[in-house]
mmCIF file of C-alpha atoms in Angstrom:
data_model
loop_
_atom_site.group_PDB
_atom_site.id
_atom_site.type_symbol
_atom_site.label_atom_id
_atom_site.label_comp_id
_atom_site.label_asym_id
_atom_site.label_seq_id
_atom_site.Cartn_x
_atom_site.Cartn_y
_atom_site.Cartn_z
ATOM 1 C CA UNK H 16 43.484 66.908 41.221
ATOM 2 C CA UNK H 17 40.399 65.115 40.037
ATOM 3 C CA UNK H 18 37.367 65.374 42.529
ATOM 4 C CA UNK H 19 36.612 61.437 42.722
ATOM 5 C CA UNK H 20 39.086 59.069 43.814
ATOM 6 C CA UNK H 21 37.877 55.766 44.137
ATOM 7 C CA UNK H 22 40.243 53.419 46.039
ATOM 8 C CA UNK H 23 40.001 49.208 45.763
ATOM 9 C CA UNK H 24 42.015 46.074 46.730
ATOM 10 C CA UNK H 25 41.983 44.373 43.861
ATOM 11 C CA UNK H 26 42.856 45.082 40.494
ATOM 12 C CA UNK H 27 39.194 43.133 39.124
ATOM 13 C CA UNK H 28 36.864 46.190 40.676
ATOM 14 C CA UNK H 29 39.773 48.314 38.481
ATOM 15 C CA UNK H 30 38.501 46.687 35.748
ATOM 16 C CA UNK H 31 34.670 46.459 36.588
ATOM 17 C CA UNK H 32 34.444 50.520 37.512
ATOM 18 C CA UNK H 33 37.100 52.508 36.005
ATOM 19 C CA UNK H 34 35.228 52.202 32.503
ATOM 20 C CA UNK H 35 32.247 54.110 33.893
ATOM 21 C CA UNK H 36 34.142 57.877 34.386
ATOM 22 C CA UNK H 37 36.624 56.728 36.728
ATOM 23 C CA UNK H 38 40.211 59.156 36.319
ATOM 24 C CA UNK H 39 41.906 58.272 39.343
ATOM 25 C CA UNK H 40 42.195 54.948 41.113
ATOM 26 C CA UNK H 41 44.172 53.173 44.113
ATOM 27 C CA UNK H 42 44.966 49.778 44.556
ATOM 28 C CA UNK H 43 44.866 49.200 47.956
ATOM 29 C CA UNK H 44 46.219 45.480 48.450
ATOM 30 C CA UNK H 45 45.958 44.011 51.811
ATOM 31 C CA UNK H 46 47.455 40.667 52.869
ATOM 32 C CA UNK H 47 48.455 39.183 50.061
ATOM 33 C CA UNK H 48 51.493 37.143 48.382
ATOM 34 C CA UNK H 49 54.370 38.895 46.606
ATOM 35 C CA UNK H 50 53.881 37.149 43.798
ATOM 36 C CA UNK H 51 49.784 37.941 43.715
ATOM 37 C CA UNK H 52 50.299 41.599 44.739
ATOM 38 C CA UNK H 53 52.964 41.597 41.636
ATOM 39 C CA UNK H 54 50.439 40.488 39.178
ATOM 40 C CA UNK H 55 48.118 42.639 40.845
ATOM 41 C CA UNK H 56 49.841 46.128 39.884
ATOM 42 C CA UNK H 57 51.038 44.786 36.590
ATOM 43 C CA UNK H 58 47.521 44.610 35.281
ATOM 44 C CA UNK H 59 46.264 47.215 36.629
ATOM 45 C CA UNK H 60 48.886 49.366 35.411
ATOM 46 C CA UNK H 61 48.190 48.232 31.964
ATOM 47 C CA UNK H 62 44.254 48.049 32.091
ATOM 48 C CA UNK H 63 44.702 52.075 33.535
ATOM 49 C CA UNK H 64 46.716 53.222 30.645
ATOM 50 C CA UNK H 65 44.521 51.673 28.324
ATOM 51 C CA UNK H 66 41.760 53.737 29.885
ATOM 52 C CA UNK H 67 42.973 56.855 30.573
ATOM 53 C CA UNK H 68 42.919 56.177 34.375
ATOM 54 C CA UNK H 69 46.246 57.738 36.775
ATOM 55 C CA UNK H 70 46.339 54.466 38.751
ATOM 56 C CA UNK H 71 48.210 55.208 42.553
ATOM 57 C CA UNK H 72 49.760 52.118 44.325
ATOM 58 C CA UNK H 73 49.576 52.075 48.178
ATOM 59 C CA UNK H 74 52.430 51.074 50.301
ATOM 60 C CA UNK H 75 54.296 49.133 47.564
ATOM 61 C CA UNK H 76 56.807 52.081 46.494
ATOM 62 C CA UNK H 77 59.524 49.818 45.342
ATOM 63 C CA UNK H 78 57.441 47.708 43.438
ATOM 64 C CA UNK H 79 55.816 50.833 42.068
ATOM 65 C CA UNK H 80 59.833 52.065 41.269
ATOM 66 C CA UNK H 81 60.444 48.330 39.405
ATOM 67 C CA UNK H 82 57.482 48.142 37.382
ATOM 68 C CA UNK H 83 57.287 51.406 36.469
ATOM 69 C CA UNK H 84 54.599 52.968 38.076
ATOM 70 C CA UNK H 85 54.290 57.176 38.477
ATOM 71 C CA UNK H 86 52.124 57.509 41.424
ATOM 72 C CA UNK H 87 52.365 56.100 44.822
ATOM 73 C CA UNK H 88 50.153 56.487 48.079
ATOM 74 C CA UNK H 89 52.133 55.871 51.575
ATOM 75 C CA UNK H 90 50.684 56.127 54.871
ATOM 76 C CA UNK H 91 52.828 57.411 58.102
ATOM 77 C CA UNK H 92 54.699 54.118 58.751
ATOM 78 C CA UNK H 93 55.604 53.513 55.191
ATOM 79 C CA UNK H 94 57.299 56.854 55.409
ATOM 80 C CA UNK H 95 59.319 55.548 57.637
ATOM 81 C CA UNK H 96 61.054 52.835 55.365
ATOM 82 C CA UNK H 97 60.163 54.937 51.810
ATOM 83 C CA UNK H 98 63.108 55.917 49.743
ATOM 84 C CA UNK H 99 62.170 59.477 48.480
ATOM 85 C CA UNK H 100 64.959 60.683 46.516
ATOM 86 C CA UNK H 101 64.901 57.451 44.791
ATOM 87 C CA UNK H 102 61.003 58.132 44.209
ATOM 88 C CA UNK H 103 61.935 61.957 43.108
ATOM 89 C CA UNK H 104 64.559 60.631 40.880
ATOM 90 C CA UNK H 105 62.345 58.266 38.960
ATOM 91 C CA UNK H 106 59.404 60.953 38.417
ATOM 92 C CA UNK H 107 56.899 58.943 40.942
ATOM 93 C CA UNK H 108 54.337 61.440 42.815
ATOM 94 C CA UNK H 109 53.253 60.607 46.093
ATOM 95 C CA UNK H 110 50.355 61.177 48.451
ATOM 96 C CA UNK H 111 50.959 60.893 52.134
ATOM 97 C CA UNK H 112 48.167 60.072 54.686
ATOM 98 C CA UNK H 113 47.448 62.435 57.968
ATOM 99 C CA UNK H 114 45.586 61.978 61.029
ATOM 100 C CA UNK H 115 47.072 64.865 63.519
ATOM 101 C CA UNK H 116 48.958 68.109 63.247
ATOM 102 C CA UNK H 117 52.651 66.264 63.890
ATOM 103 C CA UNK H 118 51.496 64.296 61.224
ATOM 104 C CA UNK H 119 50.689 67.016 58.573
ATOM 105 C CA UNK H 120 53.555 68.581 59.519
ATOM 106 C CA UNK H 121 55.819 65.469 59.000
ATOM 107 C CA UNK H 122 53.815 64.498 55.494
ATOM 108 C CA UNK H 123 54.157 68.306 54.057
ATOM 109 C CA UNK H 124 58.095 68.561 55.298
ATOM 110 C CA UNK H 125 58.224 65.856 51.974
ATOM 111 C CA UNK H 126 56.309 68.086 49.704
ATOM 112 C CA UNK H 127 53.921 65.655 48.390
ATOM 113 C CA UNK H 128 51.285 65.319 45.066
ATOM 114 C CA UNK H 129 48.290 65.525 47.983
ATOM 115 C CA UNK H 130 47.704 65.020 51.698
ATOM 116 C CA UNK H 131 44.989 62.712 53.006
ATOM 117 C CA UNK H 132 43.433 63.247 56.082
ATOM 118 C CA UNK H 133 40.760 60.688 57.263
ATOM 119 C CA UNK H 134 38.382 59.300 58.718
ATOM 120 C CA UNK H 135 36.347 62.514 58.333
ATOM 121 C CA UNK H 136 33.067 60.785 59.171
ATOM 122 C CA UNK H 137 32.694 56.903 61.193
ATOM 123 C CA UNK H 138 34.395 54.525 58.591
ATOM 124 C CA UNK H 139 33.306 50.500 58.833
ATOM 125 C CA UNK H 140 36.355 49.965 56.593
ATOM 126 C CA UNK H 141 38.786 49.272 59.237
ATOM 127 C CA UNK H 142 38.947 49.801 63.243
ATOM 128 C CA UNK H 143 40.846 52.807 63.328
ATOM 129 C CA UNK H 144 42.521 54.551 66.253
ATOM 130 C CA UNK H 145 41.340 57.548 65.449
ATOM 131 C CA UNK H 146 38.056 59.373 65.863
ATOM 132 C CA UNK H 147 36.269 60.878 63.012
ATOM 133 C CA UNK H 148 37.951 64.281 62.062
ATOM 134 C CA UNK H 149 34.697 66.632 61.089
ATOM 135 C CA UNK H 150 34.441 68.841 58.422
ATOM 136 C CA UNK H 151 36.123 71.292 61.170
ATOM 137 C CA UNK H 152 39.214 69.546 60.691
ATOM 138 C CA UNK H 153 38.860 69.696 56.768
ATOM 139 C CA UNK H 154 38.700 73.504 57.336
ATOM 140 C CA UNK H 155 41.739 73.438 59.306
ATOM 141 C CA UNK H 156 43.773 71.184 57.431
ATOM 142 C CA UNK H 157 43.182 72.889 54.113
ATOM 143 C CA UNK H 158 44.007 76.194 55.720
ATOM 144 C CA UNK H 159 47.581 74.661 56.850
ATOM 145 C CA UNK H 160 48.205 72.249 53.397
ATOM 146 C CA UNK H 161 47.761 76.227 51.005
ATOM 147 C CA UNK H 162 48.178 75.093 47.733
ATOM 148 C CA UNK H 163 48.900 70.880 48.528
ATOM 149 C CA UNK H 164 45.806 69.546 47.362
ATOM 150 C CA UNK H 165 43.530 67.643 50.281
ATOM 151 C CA UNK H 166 41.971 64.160 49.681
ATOM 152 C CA UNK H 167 39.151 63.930 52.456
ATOM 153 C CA UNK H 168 38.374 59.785 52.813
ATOM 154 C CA UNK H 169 36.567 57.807 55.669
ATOM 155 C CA UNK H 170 32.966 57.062 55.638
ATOM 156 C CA UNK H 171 32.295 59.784 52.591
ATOM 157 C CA UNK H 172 28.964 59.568 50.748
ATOM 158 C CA UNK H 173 27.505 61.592 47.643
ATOM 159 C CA UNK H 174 24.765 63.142 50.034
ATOM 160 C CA UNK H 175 28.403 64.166 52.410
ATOM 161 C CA UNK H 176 29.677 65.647 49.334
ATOM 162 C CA UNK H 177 28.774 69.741 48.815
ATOM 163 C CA UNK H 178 30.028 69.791 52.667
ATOM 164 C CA UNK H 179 33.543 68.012 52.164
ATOM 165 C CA UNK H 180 34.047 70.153 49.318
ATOM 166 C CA UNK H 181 32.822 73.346 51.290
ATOM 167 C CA UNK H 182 35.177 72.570 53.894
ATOM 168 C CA UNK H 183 38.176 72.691 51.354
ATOM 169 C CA UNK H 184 38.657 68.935 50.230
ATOM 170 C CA UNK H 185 40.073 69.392 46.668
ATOM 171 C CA UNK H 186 39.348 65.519 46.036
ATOM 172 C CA UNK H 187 37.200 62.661 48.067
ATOM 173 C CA UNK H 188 38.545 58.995 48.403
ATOM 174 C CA UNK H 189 35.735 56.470 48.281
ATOM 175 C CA UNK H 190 35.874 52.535 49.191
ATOM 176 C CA UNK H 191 33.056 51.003 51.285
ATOM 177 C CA UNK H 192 30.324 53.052 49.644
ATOM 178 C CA UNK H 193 30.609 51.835 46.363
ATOM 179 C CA UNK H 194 32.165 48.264 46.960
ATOM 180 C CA UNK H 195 29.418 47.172 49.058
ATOM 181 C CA UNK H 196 26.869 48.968 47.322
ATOM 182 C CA UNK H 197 24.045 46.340 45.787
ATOM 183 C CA UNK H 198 25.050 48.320 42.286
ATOM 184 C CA UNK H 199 28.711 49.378 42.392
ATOM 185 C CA UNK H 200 28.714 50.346 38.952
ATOM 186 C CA UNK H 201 25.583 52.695 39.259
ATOM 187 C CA UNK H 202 27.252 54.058 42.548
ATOM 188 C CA UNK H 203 30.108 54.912 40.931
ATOM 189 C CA UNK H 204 28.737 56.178 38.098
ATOM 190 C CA UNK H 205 26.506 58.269 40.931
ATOM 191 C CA UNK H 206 30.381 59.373 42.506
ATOM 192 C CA UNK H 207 31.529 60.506 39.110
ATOM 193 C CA UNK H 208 28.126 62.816 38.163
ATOM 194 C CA UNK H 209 27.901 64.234 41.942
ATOM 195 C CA UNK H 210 31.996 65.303 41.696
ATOM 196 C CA UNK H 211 31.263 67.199 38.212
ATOM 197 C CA UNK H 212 28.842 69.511 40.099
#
């Protein structure tokens, strides 16, 4: 699973960062048409071929089936509605979000690509119901996932890094810090150098 895992909602920052050492890359689309969220995964699915970039579509697993997609990211309510054998049957990973122990226990009872567990620190992304996990809770969850890798996201940083990946994080999801970064291509570029060390 590749260290750095840069997540965006819209397929434009795709094209602005993933040049600059970006391998793995969700498109996170929030609020928008059909038709817009269509055109959306289309070109970002082409752009990420191009450059060598495994591109994972959240929430939209039957678009992701249609347009021929391979990886999709669903959080605990899409699992409700996903279609997995159909996802199995077409060769499409998945990585399934976690917040509490029924919750890892529900996600792994799939037998997904990776488990997410988040926020691990205060995230300004979105209000979220849940309190910051803790490096603690890395430890734990990585001890209960055994060989599922473990994407640690929420309010991550490069100076957070050695500690995420101390805990047992095989892979950390970033958003806010490089998208509202005055440089988000010399942040990521940051992202990518501190997640070869």
């Amino acid at each position: 699973m590749e260290r750095f895992y840069l997540i965006t909602g819209d397929v434009d920052w795709i094209e602005k960062l993933a040049p600059h050492g970006v391998k793995l890359v969700q498109l996170r689309i929030k609020d928008q048409p059909e038709a817009e969220v269509r055109r959306q995964v289309i070109k970002a699915r082409d752009f990420c071929k191009i450059h060598g970039t495994q591109m994972i579509i959240n929430d939209y697993w039957e678009l992701a089936l249609e347009l021929g997609c391979d990886f999709v990211h669903l959080g605990q309510e899409d699992m409700d509605t996903a279609d997995f054998a159909a996802l199995r049957k077409a060769g499409v990973r998945f990585g399934l979000s976690t917040h509490d122990e029924a919750e890892l226990d529900r996600a792994l009872s799939h037998e997904p690509e990776y488990v997410a567990l988040g926020p691990v620190y205060p995230t300004k992304l979105k209000k979220m119901k849940w309190a910051s996990q803790g490096l603690d809770r890395v430890r734990r969850w990585k001890q209960m996932v055994g060989g599922t890798p473990l994407v640690a996201i929420g309010g991550l940083t490069p100076e957070r890094l050695a500690g995420v990946f101390e805990a047992g994080a095989d892979s950390a999801a970033v958003v806010t810090d490089i998208l509202q970064a005055p440089d988000p291509v010399a942040r990521t570029q940051e992202w990518v150098e501190a997640c070869r060390l």
